[in-house]
Amino acid sequence: MDIAVMISTILIIGFVMFACLKIVNRKVLQAERILIEQYPTWQNFNKNLDRNLSKVIIGSSYAYRHRKTFEADRHWCLPKDNISAQFEILKHFYSIIKTNGEVNLILSRFEIQERPKNVYLPFHYRILQPALLPTNKHGKYLYYPILNIGWAVQILNIRCFNNRKSKASNEEIIIPSETEDIIKEIQEFCNSRDLKFKLIVPDVNYQIEL
C-alpha cells in the first residue's frame, strides 16, 4: 500500500473515532443532566433555588428508582450513592427547606445493610462544590466523562434503574453500626435545624428502631 494512502486511511479512521467519541461523550453529559436536574448545582447556582421546600427525599438507587412513587418537592437521590455522600448533599442544600419541612431518607433493606463508604462519584462534583470535597480526582471527567469508561457505561445504562419492583420481606436485617451512626447523625442534624426526619425502608415488613 502506498504510504500516502496509508497515512490518509489512518487519519480518516482517527477522525471517525474522534467524532464517535465526541458524540458518545455528549450523550453521557445529557444523561448526567437528568441525574442532577433536582439539585441547585454549584455550576448552575441560579437554577433550582426555590425556597421553602416542604419535603425532600434523599437516598440511593431504590429512592431514585421509585421517585415517582414517593411524592416530594425535590428528590435528592442518586443511583449507587452511599449514605455518607447523601448526608453531604443534605448539608449543602438543607437551607432551602422550610422550617418544619420534612426530610425522608429512603433506603432498601439491602442499602441499609451496606457499610458507609467515603466515596464520591463523578456526579457529586457537578452537584457539590469540588473545593469542599476530599479530593478532586474526578475533575477531569466533568466535561469529558467518556474518559472514565466505567462511569460512562453506567450512565448510558441509567434506565436500568427504572421500573424495577422490590418485594417486601419479613427477613431480619442487620444494620452496621457505622450506618446506624450516620443515620442518627442525619436525624440530629435535621432536629437541630427544625426539620422533621423520617427513615423509610419500604421493603421491610416491620418498623426499624435505631
XYZ file of C-alpha atoms in Angstrom:
210
model
C 0.000 0.000 0.000
C 1.230 3.471 -0.902
C 2.489 5.384 2.201
C 0.352 8.413 1.351
C -2.765 6.236 1.111
C -1.879 4.526 4.392
C -1.470 7.872 6.183
C -4.752 9.125 4.725
C -6.537 5.965 5.867
C -5.119 6.286 9.376
C -6.157 9.948 9.529
C -9.694 9.149 8.353
C -10.061 6.311 10.871
C -8.705 8.580 13.618
C -11.134 11.355 12.675
C -14.111 8.943 12.636
C -13.124 7.518 16.042
C -12.730 11.017 17.479
C -16.131 12.051 16.096
C -17.775 8.920 17.556
C -16.207 9.505 20.983
C -17.386 13.112 20.886
C -20.963 12.009 20.125
C -20.898 9.412 22.923
C -19.419 11.982 25.324
C -22.307 14.342 24.504
C -24.828 11.577 25.201
C -23.205 10.822 28.568
C -23.344 14.512 29.514
C -27.026 14.648 28.550
C -27.745 11.577 30.699
C -25.888 13.145 33.636
C -28.057 16.253 33.393
C -31.115 14.070 34.039
C -29.477 12.888 37.262
C -28.771 16.354 38.605
C -31.879 18.236 37.462
C -33.304 18.192 41.009
C -30.293 19.975 42.542
C -29.191 23.613 42.835
C -25.819 22.602 41.399
C -22.752 24.723 42.013
C -22.247 25.036 38.253
C -25.808 26.346 37.746
C -26.389 28.098 41.037
C -29.143 30.260 39.614
C -31.274 27.153 38.939
C -33.440 25.065 41.275
C -33.084 27.568 44.093
C -36.744 27.517 45.050
C -37.020 28.213 48.767
C -39.343 26.868 51.445
C -39.450 23.300 50.172
C -41.943 21.261 52.186
C -40.417 17.838 51.635
C -37.257 16.368 50.154
C -36.134 12.781 49.725
C -32.555 11.588 49.985
C -31.367 8.082 49.190
C -29.663 5.785 46.729
C -30.770 3.526 43.858
C -34.047 2.435 45.491
C -35.192 6.017 46.111
C -34.112 7.080 42.628
C -35.883 4.156 41.006
C -39.145 4.835 42.889
C -39.057 8.632 42.848
C -42.434 8.729 41.071
C -43.937 6.681 43.914
C -42.769 8.892 46.776
C -44.009 12.449 46.323
C -41.741 15.316 47.334
C -40.699 18.792 46.225
C -37.205 17.501 45.433
C -35.741 14.032 45.070
C -32.098 14.324 46.111
C -31.308 10.687 45.421
C -28.774 9.201 43.051
C -28.166 5.669 41.734
C -25.474 3.694 43.574
C -24.906 6.527 46.008
C -23.669 5.962 49.558
C -25.092 7.285 52.791
C -22.055 9.478 53.549
C -22.492 11.353 50.278
C -26.258 11.591 50.865
C -25.568 13.309 54.169
C -23.128 15.674 52.458
C -25.788 16.596 49.894
C -28.245 17.383 52.691
C -25.637 19.538 54.442
C -25.155 21.550 51.250
C -28.815 22.181 50.434
C -30.841 21.938 53.663
C -31.169 25.730 53.851
C -33.760 25.794 51.048
C -36.086 23.527 53.073
C -38.626 25.464 55.103
C -38.812 25.374 58.895
C -40.540 22.145 59.997
C -40.090 20.802 56.478
C -39.640 17.070 56.061
C -36.547 15.071 55.116
C -37.148 11.436 54.202
C -34.220 9.042 53.946
C -35.422 6.132 51.793
C -33.274 3.010 51.673
C -33.944 -0.560 50.606
C -33.258 -3.393 53.023
C -30.063 -4.102 51.095
C -28.882 -0.480 51.102
C -29.377 -0.017 54.839
C -27.196 -3.088 55.452
C -24.280 -1.635 53.478
C -21.326 -0.100 55.280
C -20.741 3.614 54.600
C -18.055 4.493 52.071
C -16.369 7.852 51.906
C -16.501 7.686 48.122
C -17.568 10.437 45.760
C -18.616 9.650 42.205
C -18.301 11.952 39.188
C -21.837 13.372 39.510
C -21.059 14.628 43.035
C -18.542 17.028 41.501
C -21.352 18.581 39.484
C -23.753 18.838 42.425
C -21.350 19.805 45.194
C -18.588 22.375 45.241
C -15.419 20.390 44.354
C -13.265 22.547 46.644
C -15.249 21.226 49.636
C -14.795 17.557 48.707
C -11.858 15.425 49.930
C -10.182 15.142 46.517
C -10.789 16.408 43.018
C -9.796 13.249 41.185
C -12.983 13.340 39.100
C -12.491 16.934 37.967
C -11.104 15.872 34.606
C -14.306 13.927 33.928
C -16.661 16.902 34.342
C -16.559 17.789 30.666
C -15.173 14.530 29.259
C -16.894 11.720 31.207
C -16.160 9.339 28.339
C -12.592 9.192 29.698
C -14.000 7.250 32.659
C -15.234 4.178 30.783
C -16.905 2.510 33.772
C -18.808 5.680 34.654
C -19.830 6.345 31.036
C -21.261 2.820 30.674
C -23.155 3.171 33.956
C -24.658 6.499 32.910
C -25.695 5.224 29.483
C -27.440 2.300 31.220
C -29.220 4.576 33.692
C -32.631 3.377 32.506
C -31.940 0.054 34.204
C -32.736 1.805 37.494
C -36.317 2.477 36.417
C -39.403 0.311 36.793
C -37.837 -2.375 38.948
C -40.051 -3.830 41.630
C -38.864 -4.939 45.052
C -40.916 -7.333 47.166
C -41.354 -6.636 50.868
C -39.783 -9.172 53.212
C -40.066 -10.262 56.843
C -36.433 -11.321 56.819
C -34.420 -9.811 59.661
C -31.794 -7.297 58.659
C -28.527 -6.396 60.357
C -27.595 -2.716 60.182
C -23.845 -1.998 60.528
C -23.071 0.245 63.489
C -21.341 2.739 61.160
C -24.500 3.069 59.053
C -26.664 3.401 62.135
C -24.366 6.141 63.477
C -24.654 8.178 60.267
C -28.446 7.823 60.208
C -28.541 9.119 63.786
C -26.253 11.992 62.764
C -28.634 12.879 59.938
C -31.547 12.786 62.374
C -29.721 15.044 64.862
C -28.693 17.373 62.033
C -32.339 17.732 60.979
C -33.642 18.137 64.538
C -31.155 20.914 65.292
C -32.357 22.800 62.210
C -36.087 22.417 62.843
C -36.519 19.805 60.144
C -38.562 16.630 60.526
C -36.605 13.480 59.767
C -38.042 10.111 58.768
C -36.279 6.873 57.853
C -38.259 4.761 55.379
C -37.332 1.191 54.432
C -40.294 0.218 52.216
C -39.332 -3.399 51.531
C -39.202 -4.417 55.204
C -42.448 -5.525 56.832
C -41.689 -4.162 60.279
C -40.703 -0.885 61.944
C -36.968 -0.311 62.223
C -35.901 1.233 65.524
C -32.414 2.728 65.744
